[in-house]
mmCIF file of C-alpha atoms in Angstrom:
data_model
loop_
_atom_site.group_PDB
_atom_site.id
_atom_site.type_symbol
_atom_site.label_atom_id
_atom_site.label_comp_id
_atom_site.label_asym_id
_atom_site.label_seq_id
_atom_site.Cartn_x
_atom_site.Cartn_y
_atom_site.Cartn_z
ATOM 1 C CA MET A 1 49.282 35.298 -85.213
ATOM 2 C CA SER A 2 51.920 34.376 -82.756
ATOM 3 C CA GLU A 3 51.482 31.314 -80.643
ATOM 4 C CA ALA A 4 49.974 31.678 -77.186
ATOM 5 C CA PRO A 5 52.533 31.525 -74.382
ATOM 6 C CA ALA A 6 52.884 28.133 -72.869
ATOM 7 C CA ALA A 7 51.159 27.627 -69.557
ATOM 8 C CA PRO A 8 53.528 27.545 -66.626
ATOM 9 C CA ARG A 9 54.491 24.092 -65.595
ATOM 10 C CA THR A 10 52.805 23.062 -62.388
ATOM 11 C CA GLU A 11 54.462 20.969 -59.711
ATOM 12 C CA SER A 12 53.002 17.581 -59.065
ATOM 13 C CA ALA A 13 50.761 17.338 -56.032
ATOM 14 C CA GLU A 14 52.509 14.103 -55.131
ATOM 15 C CA PRO A 15 55.362 14.633 -52.630
ATOM 16 C CA ALA A 16 58.770 13.818 -53.864
ATOM 17 C CA THR A 17 60.315 10.691 -52.608
ATOM 18 C CA GLY A 18 63.838 10.013 -51.700
ATOM 19 C CA PRO A 19 66.247 11.235 -49.137
ATOM 20 C CA GLY A 20 65.573 14.943 -49.860
ATOM 21 C CA GLY A 21 61.833 14.715 -50.571
ATOM 22 C CA LEU A 22 58.917 16.353 -48.825
ATOM 23 C CA ASP A 23 57.932 13.052 -47.251
ATOM 24 C CA LEU A 24 60.480 13.765 -44.565
ATOM 25 C CA LEU A 25 58.397 16.754 -43.528
ATOM 26 C CA LEU A 26 55.162 14.800 -43.469
ATOM 27 C CA VAL A 27 56.318 11.705 -41.602
ATOM 28 C CA PRO A 28 56.843 12.281 -37.855
ATOM 29 C CA PRO A 29 60.228 11.304 -36.457
ATOM 30 C CA ARG A 30 60.478 7.882 -34.982
ATOM 31 C CA ALA A 31 60.015 7.876 -31.223
ATOM 32 C CA ARG A 32 63.045 6.953 -29.216
ATOM 33 C CA THR A 33 62.831 3.728 -27.281
ATOM 34 C CA VAL A 34 62.603 3.757 -23.523
ATOM 35 C CA TRP A 35 66.125 2.351 -23.245
ATOM 36 C CA ARG A 36 67.436 5.512 -24.948
ATOM 37 C CA VAL A 37 65.223 7.956 -23.085
ATOM 38 C CA LEU A 38 65.587 6.542 -19.579
ATOM 39 C CA PRO A 39 69.361 6.991 -19.097
ATOM 40 C CA ALA A 40 69.187 10.579 -20.370
ATOM 41 C CA ARG A 41 66.305 11.426 -18.030
ATOM 42 C CA VAL A 42 68.029 9.766 -15.074
ATOM 43 C CA LEU A 43 71.199 11.757 -15.753
ATOM 44 C CA ALA A 44 69.212 14.987 -16.096
ATOM 45 C CA MET A 45 67.420 14.440 -12.769
ATOM 46 C CA CYS A 46 70.720 13.564 -11.089
ATOM 47 C CA VAL A 47 72.309 16.799 -12.330
ATOM 48 C CA VAL A 48 69.298 18.814 -11.105
ATOM 49 C CA GLU A 49 69.642 17.289 -7.624
ATOM 50 C CA LEU A 50 73.379 17.967 -7.488
ATOM 51 C CA GLN A 51 72.862 21.600 -8.507
ATOM 52 C CA LYS A 52 71.374 22.148 -5.049
ATOM 53 C CA LEU A 53 74.832 21.636 -3.542
ATOM 54 C CA ARG A 54 75.980 24.877 -5.162
ATOM 55 C CA HIS A 55 73.609 26.857 -2.958
ATOM 56 C CA ASP A 56 74.145 25.079 0.375
ATOM 57 C CA ARG A 57 77.113 22.862 1.231
ATOM 58 C CA THR A 58 76.480 22.995 4.976
ATOM 59 C CA GLU A 59 75.060 19.465 5.069
ATOM 60 C CA LEU A 60 78.252 17.997 3.638
ATOM 61 C CA TYR A 61 80.436 19.763 6.190
ATOM 62 C CA THR A 62 78.324 18.919 9.223
ATOM 63 C CA ARG A 63 77.858 15.281 8.243
ATOM 64 C CA ALA A 64 81.619 14.864 7.950
ATOM 65 C CA VAL A 65 81.974 15.395 11.706
ATOM 66 C CA GLN A 66 80.284 12.161 12.798
ATOM 67 C CA PRO A 67 82.400 9.698 10.767
ATOM 68 C CA ALA A 68 85.510 11.558 11.897
ATOM 69 C CA LEU A 69 84.491 11.059 15.527
ATOM 70 C CA TRP A 70 83.792 7.361 14.956
ATOM 71 C CA LEU A 71 87.302 6.848 13.616
ATOM 72 C CA LEU A 72 89.105 9.115 16.066
ATOM 73 C CA VAL A 73 87.290 8.066 19.246
ATOM 74 C CA PHE A 74 85.728 4.646 18.732
ATOM 75 C CA GLY A 75 88.360 3.335 16.322
ATOM 76 C CA GLU A 76 91.396 4.472 18.268
ATOM 77 C CA THR A 77 89.979 3.276 21.596
ATOM 78 C CA PHE A 78 88.998 -0.220 20.460
ATOM 79 C CA THR A 79 92.273 -0.588 18.591
ATOM 80 C CA ARG A 80 94.101 -0.149 21.909
ATOM 81 C CA ILE A 81 91.958 -2.493 24.002
ATOM 82 C CA LYS A 82 91.756 -5.179 21.278
ATOM 83 C CA ALA A 83 88.332 -6.302 22.443
ATOM 84 C CA ILE A 84 86.960 -7.282 19.022
ATOM 85 C CA PRO A 85 88.617 -10.112 17.028
ATOM 86 C CA THR A 86 89.307 -8.926 13.486
ATOM 87 C CA GLY A 87 91.576 -11.670 12.179
ATOM 88 C CA GLY A 88 94.883 -9.892 12.603
ATOM 89 C CA VAL A 89 93.701 -6.639 10.999
ATOM 90 C CA PRO A 90 94.071 -3.542 13.232
ATOM 91 C CA TYR A 91 90.615 -2.559 14.431
ATOM 92 C CA ILE A 92 90.748 0.956 13.029
ATOM 93 C CA ASP A 93 91.557 -0.544 9.607
ATOM 94 C CA TYR A 94 88.657 -2.955 10.013
ATOM 95 C CA LEU A 95 86.358 -0.104 11.066
ATOM 96 C CA ALA A 96 87.130 2.385 8.273
ATOM 97 C CA PRO A 97 85.093 0.672 5.482
ATOM 98 C CA GLY A 98 82.174 0.286 7.887
ATOM 99 C CA ILE A 99 82.242 4.011 8.669
ATOM 100 C CA ILE A 100 82.290 4.811 4.943
ATOM 101 C CA ALA A 101 79.132 2.720 4.499
ATOM 102 C CA GLN A 102 77.561 4.209 7.630
ATOM 103 C CA SER A 103 78.129 7.819 6.579
ATOM 104 C CA ALA A 104 76.717 7.074 3.124
ATOM 105 C CA MET A 105 73.632 5.441 4.641
ATOM 106 C CA PHE A 106 73.035 8.334 7.042
ATOM 107 C CA ILE A 107 72.942 10.757 4.092
ATOM 108 C CA ALA A 108 70.623 8.585 2.001
ATOM 109 C CA ILE A 109 68.186 7.393 4.662
ATOM 110 C CA PHE A 110 66.675 10.872 5.129
ATOM 111 C CA TYR A 111 66.416 11.614 1.389
ATOM 112 C CA GLY A 112 62.662 11.152 1.534
ATOM 113 C CA ILE A 113 62.368 14.412 3.478
ATOM 114 C CA MET A 114 63.494 16.261 0.371
ATOM 115 C CA ILE A 115 60.831 14.663 -1.823
ATOM 116 C CA ILE A 116 58.140 15.536 0.746
ATOM 117 C CA TRP A 117 59.396 19.122 0.697
ATOM 118 C CA GLU A 118 59.158 19.109 -3.101
ATOM 119 C CA ARG A 119 55.591 17.830 -2.788
ATOM 120 C CA ASP A 120 54.690 20.653 -0.378
ATOM 121 C CA ALA A 121 56.326 23.248 -2.642
ATOM 122 C CA GLY A 122 54.444 22.000 -5.719
ATOM 123 C CA ILE A 123 57.614 20.921 -7.497
ATOM 124 C CA LEU A 124 56.791 17.208 -7.487
ATOM 125 C CA THR A 125 53.455 17.751 -9.233
ATOM 126 C CA LYS A 126 55.196 19.657 -12.018
ATOM 127 C CA LEU A 127 57.761 16.890 -12.421
ATOM 128 C CA LEU A 128 55.071 14.221 -12.666
ATOM 129 C CA VAL A 129 53.300 15.945 -15.596
ATOM 130 C CA THR A 130 56.488 15.891 -17.675
ATOM 131 C CA PRO A 131 57.176 12.958 -20.049
ATOM 132 C CA THR A 132 59.888 11.730 -17.692
ATOM 133 C CA PRO A 133 59.086 8.227 -16.365
ATOM 134 C CA ARG A 134 58.598 7.996 -12.625
ATOM 135 C CA SER A 135 61.349 5.433 -12.389
ATOM 136 C CA ALA A 136 63.721 7.975 -13.970
ATOM 137 C CA LEU A 137 62.726 10.603 -11.389
ATOM 138 C CA ILE A 138 63.403 8.209 -8.534
ATOM 139 C CA ALA A 139 66.611 6.813 -10.048
ATOM 140 C CA GLY A 140 67.953 10.326 -10.655
ATOM 141 C CA LYS A 141 67.393 11.269 -7.025
ATOM 142 C CA ALA A 142 68.801 7.940 -5.836
ATOM 143 C CA PHE A 143 72.042 8.245 -7.775
ATOM 144 C CA ALA A 144 72.375 11.900 -6.752
ATOM 145 C CA ALA A 145 72.306 10.643 -3.165
ATOM 146 C CA GLY A 146 75.070 8.240 -4.165
ATOM 147 C CA VAL A 147 77.223 11.080 -5.499
ATOM 148 C CA LYS A 148 76.715 13.034 -2.258
ATOM 149 C CA ALA A 149 77.715 9.933 -0.332
ATOM 150 C CA LEU A 150 80.897 9.704 -2.397
ATOM 151 C CA ILE A 151 81.953 13.099 -1.063
ATOM 152 C CA GLN A 152 81.529 11.728 2.463
ATOM 153 C CA ALA A 153 83.470 8.611 1.496
ATOM 154 C CA VAL A 154 86.397 10.739 0.310
ATOM 155 C CA VAL A 155 86.418 12.579 3.648
ATOM 156 C CA VAL A 156 86.484 9.286 5.596
ATOM 157 C CA ILE A 157 89.235 7.844 3.374
ATOM 158 C CA VAL A 158 91.382 10.959 3.884
ATOM 159 C CA ILE A 159 90.914 10.825 7.670
ATOM 160 C CA ALA A 160 91.644 7.094 7.696
ATOM 161 C CA ALA A 161 94.819 7.632 5.664
ATOM 162 C CA LEU A 162 95.964 10.322 8.118
ATOM 163 C CA LEU A 163 95.387 7.862 10.982
ATOM 164 C CA GLY A 164 97.615 5.310 9.277
ATOM 165 C CA VAL A 165 94.976 2.919 7.918
ATOM 166 C CA ALA A 166 96.591 0.639 5.328
ATOM 167 C CA MET A 167 94.332 0.987 2.296
ATOM 168 C CA THR A 168 94.887 0.206 -1.349
ATOM 169 C CA TRP A 169 95.183 2.978 -3.941
ATOM 170 C CA ASN A 170 94.664 0.697 -6.914
ATOM 171 C CA PRO A 171 92.467 2.659 -9.394
ATOM 172 C CA LEU A 172 90.366 -0.378 -10.311
ATOM 173 C CA ARG A 173 89.681 -1.163 -6.660
ATOM 174 C CA LEU A 174 88.799 2.475 -5.979
ATOM 175 C CA LEU A 175 86.397 2.350 -8.913
ATOM 176 C CA GLY A 176 84.788 -0.673 -7.273
ATOM 177 C CA VAL A 177 84.493 1.357 -4.054
ATOM 178 C CA VAL A 178 82.697 4.107 -5.978
ATOM 179 C CA VAL A 179 80.218 1.611 -7.430
ATOM 180 C CA ALA A 180 79.560 0.006 -4.039
ATOM 181 C CA VAL A 181 78.970 3.370 -2.337
ATOM 182 C CA VAL A 182 76.632 4.604 -5.074
ATOM 183 C CA LEU A 183 74.598 1.383 -5.190
ATOM 184 C CA GLY A 184 74.235 1.200 -1.414
ATOM 185 C CA SER A 185 73.230 4.857 -1.174
ATOM 186 C CA ALA A 186 70.762 4.421 -4.020
ATOM 187 C CA PHE A 187 69.028 1.621 -2.119
ATOM 188 C CA PHE A 188 68.812 3.490 1.182
ATOM 189 C CA SER A 189 67.575 6.691 -0.480
ATOM 190 C CA CYS A 190 64.885 4.647 -2.273
ATOM 191 C CA LEU A 191 63.982 3.044 1.060
ATOM 192 C CA SER A 192 63.552 6.536 2.478
ATOM 193 C CA MET A 193 61.429 7.676 -0.460
ATOM 194 C CA THR A 194 59.324 4.515 -0.165
ATOM 195 C CA ILE A 195 58.672 5.271 3.489
ATOM 196 C CA ALA A 196 57.840 8.857 2.483
ATOM 197 C CA GLY A 197 55.223 7.507 0.078
ATOM 198 C CA ILE A 198 53.648 5.576 2.953
ATOM 199 C CA VAL A 199 53.756 8.065 5.852
ATOM 200 C CA LEU A 200 53.394 11.231 3.694
ATOM 201 C CA THR A 201 54.715 13.657 6.347
ATOM 202 C CA ARG A 202 58.180 14.846 7.311
ATOM 203 C CA ASP A 203 57.702 14.355 11.046
ATOM 204 C CA ARG A 204 56.734 10.699 10.666
ATOM 205 C CA LEU A 205 59.572 10.091 8.244
ATOM 206 C CA MET A 206 62.083 11.660 10.627
ATOM 207 C CA GLY A 207 60.873 9.415 13.433
ATOM 208 C CA ILE A 208 61.025 6.246 11.350
ATOM 209 C CA GLY A 209 64.395 7.209 9.868
ATOM 210 C CA GLN A 210 65.912 7.716 13.294
ATOM 211 C CA ALA A 211 64.371 4.439 14.481
ATOM 212 C CA ILE A 212 65.883 2.292 11.705
ATOM 213 C CA THR A 213 69.313 3.836 11.061
ATOM 214 C CA MET A 214 71.098 2.591 14.164
ATOM 215 C CA PRO A 215 69.527 -0.919 14.040
ATOM 216 C CA LEU A 216 70.619 -1.202 10.392
ATOM 217 C CA PHE A 217 74.114 -0.086 11.375
ATOM 218 C CA PHE A 218 74.513 -2.338 14.413
ATOM 219 C CA ALA A 219 72.877 -5.313 12.655
ATOM 220 C CA SER A 220 75.607 -5.334 10.020
ATOM 221 C CA ASN A 221 79.283 -6.241 9.924
ATOM 222 C CA ALA A 222 80.363 -2.588 10.060
ATOM 223 C CA LEU A 223 81.610 -2.711 13.682
ATOM 224 C CA TYR A 224 82.317 -6.401 14.288
ATOM 225 C CA PRO A 225 82.481 -9.701 12.399
ATOM 226 C CA VAL A 226 79.257 -11.587 11.775
ATOM 227 C CA ALA A 227 80.766 -14.696 13.382
ATOM 228 C CA ILE A 228 80.697 -13.214 16.899
ATOM 229 C CA MET A 229 77.038 -12.155 16.676
ATOM 230 C CA PRO A 230 74.244 -14.194 18.277
ATOM 231 C CA GLY A 231 72.420 -16.489 15.866
ATOM 232 C CA TRP A 232 69.330 -14.326 15.386
ATOM 233 C CA LEU A 233 71.483 -11.248 14.691
ATOM 234 C CA GLN A 234 73.516 -13.175 12.137
ATOM 235 C CA THR A 235 70.266 -13.912 10.287
ATOM 236 C CA VAL A 236 69.332 -10.229 10.320
ATOM 237 C CA SER A 237 72.820 -9.301 9.112
ATOM 238 C CA ARG A 238 72.541 -11.651 6.145
ATOM 239 C CA ILE A 239 69.422 -9.863 4.858
ATOM 240 C CA ASN A 240 70.798 -6.398 5.568
ATOM 241 C CA PRO A 241 72.156 -4.777 2.359
ATOM 242 C CA LEU A 242 74.537 -2.696 4.456
ATOM 243 C CA SER A 243 76.457 -5.885 5.344
ATOM 244 C CA TYR A 244 77.115 -6.615 1.677
ATOM 245 C CA GLN A 245 78.197 -3.049 1.023
ATOM 246 C CA VAL A 246 80.647 -3.158 3.954
ATOM 247 C CA ASP A 247 81.966 -6.557 2.843
ATOM 248 C CA ALA A 248 82.672 -5.194 -0.645
ATOM 249 C CA LEU A 249 84.334 -2.029 0.688
ATOM 250 C CA ARG A 250 86.462 -3.996 3.149
ATOM 251 C CA GLY A 251 87.612 -6.443 0.497
ATOM 252 C CA LEU A 252 88.437 -3.687 -1.988
ATOM 253 C CA LEU A 253 90.135 -1.241 0.373
ATOM 254 C CA LEU A 254 91.928 -3.651 2.711
ATOM 255 C CA GLY A 255 92.367 -6.682 0.480
ATOM 256 C CA THR A 256 90.658 -8.999 2.962
ATOM 257 C CA HIS A 257 88.576 -11.974 1.843
ATOM 258 C CA ALA A 258 85.246 -10.807 0.384
ATOM 259 C CA HIS A 259 82.408 -12.229 -1.708
ATOM 260 C CA LEU A 260 82.438 -9.476 -4.325
ATOM 261 C CA ALA A 261 80.193 -11.212 -6.870
ATOM 262 C CA LEU A 262 77.526 -11.843 -4.228
ATOM 263 C CA ASP A 263 77.971 -8.370 -2.732
ATOM 264 C CA TYR A 264 77.418 -6.551 -6.012
ATOM 265 C CA THR A 265 74.545 -8.831 -6.993
ATOM 266 C CA VAL A 266 72.728 -8.035 -3.744
ATOM 267 C CA LEU A 267 73.452 -4.292 -4.046
ATOM 268 C CA VAL A 268 72.229 -4.099 -7.646
ATOM 269 C CA GLY A 269 69.122 -6.145 -6.845
ATOM 270 C CA ALA A 270 68.374 -4.022 -3.771
ATOM 271 C CA ALA A 271 68.769 -0.789 -5.764
ATOM 272 C CA VAL A 272 66.459 -2.026 -8.544
ATOM 273 C CA LEU A 273 63.813 -3.176 -6.062
ATOM 274 C CA GLY A 274 64.124 0.110 -4.189
ATOM 275 C CA ILE A 275 63.600 2.157 -7.356
ATOM 276 C CA ALA A 276 60.568 0.047 -8.292
ATOM 277 C CA ALA A 277 59.010 0.376 -4.819
ATOM 278 C CA ALA A 278 59.567 4.131 -4.558
ATOM 279 C CA SER A 279 58.273 4.694 -8.110
ATOM 280 C CA SER A 280 55.062 2.815 -7.376
ATOM 281 C CA LEU A 281 54.319 5.087 -4.395
ATOM 282 C CA LEU A 282 55.316 8.357 -6.045
ATOM 283 C CA GLY A 283 51.780 9.047 -7.291
ATOM 284 C CA ARG A 284 50.364 8.539 -3.800
ATOM 285 C CA LEU A 285 52.839 11.024 -2.399
ATOM 286 C CA ALA A 286 51.806 13.683 -4.920
ATOM 287 C CA ARG A 287 48.059 13.510 -4.230
#
């Protein structure tokens, strides 16, 4: 008799090991650390916010009118009467960096209205159930406000150049201007979102925003040197982040004496504290 056919060879139940083994299918991929996830989520949220500009650019056009009027009317007038000592710098040159900071702050300080609208539309609740950290949501919105403010800054710089303001065009200094504008706008947008988390309604936020914008502006060095302020106002100016933003912009654009290391340290610290404060109140806003 012929021999019985050999039984088919069975595969081992043990998974193969090695680079091409089945263990790669059984072991879940290693989770990415928060330091890898957070920047990607922040960038994604920033892009989402900026996509809204494609549908409505009216805000950018209308907000460009006010800084233009400040330079054309206020700047030209006070340059002629020479009422404010600016250390030999023409007043309109002195004013231009302050108007850049002011226009950026005016965009950012009402950013909380948008997050309240998202809450009312149900968008915020959907964002909070995603794996995206709350700090990434806030930071994305904050830096999107900074990018919007940059558009305003470009408008002011163009107007100032047409009026004969002597500004530097050094690329490294202009990069420093970009950083200062974004950091300052990030702080003021976070301040707005923090207030939104406290008051919870658009009407209250509008009232508070209008009540604090002009005091922040006038209690800074945007319009006049700190040295000519009364003592109590000098103290307020030294704790006002807008003063440090203006000081950095003035030093970078005009080449005047500035405390750039201190300015950027304050702006970074203010932005980080603002993101932390707004993130802590985001859950309260969504209830």
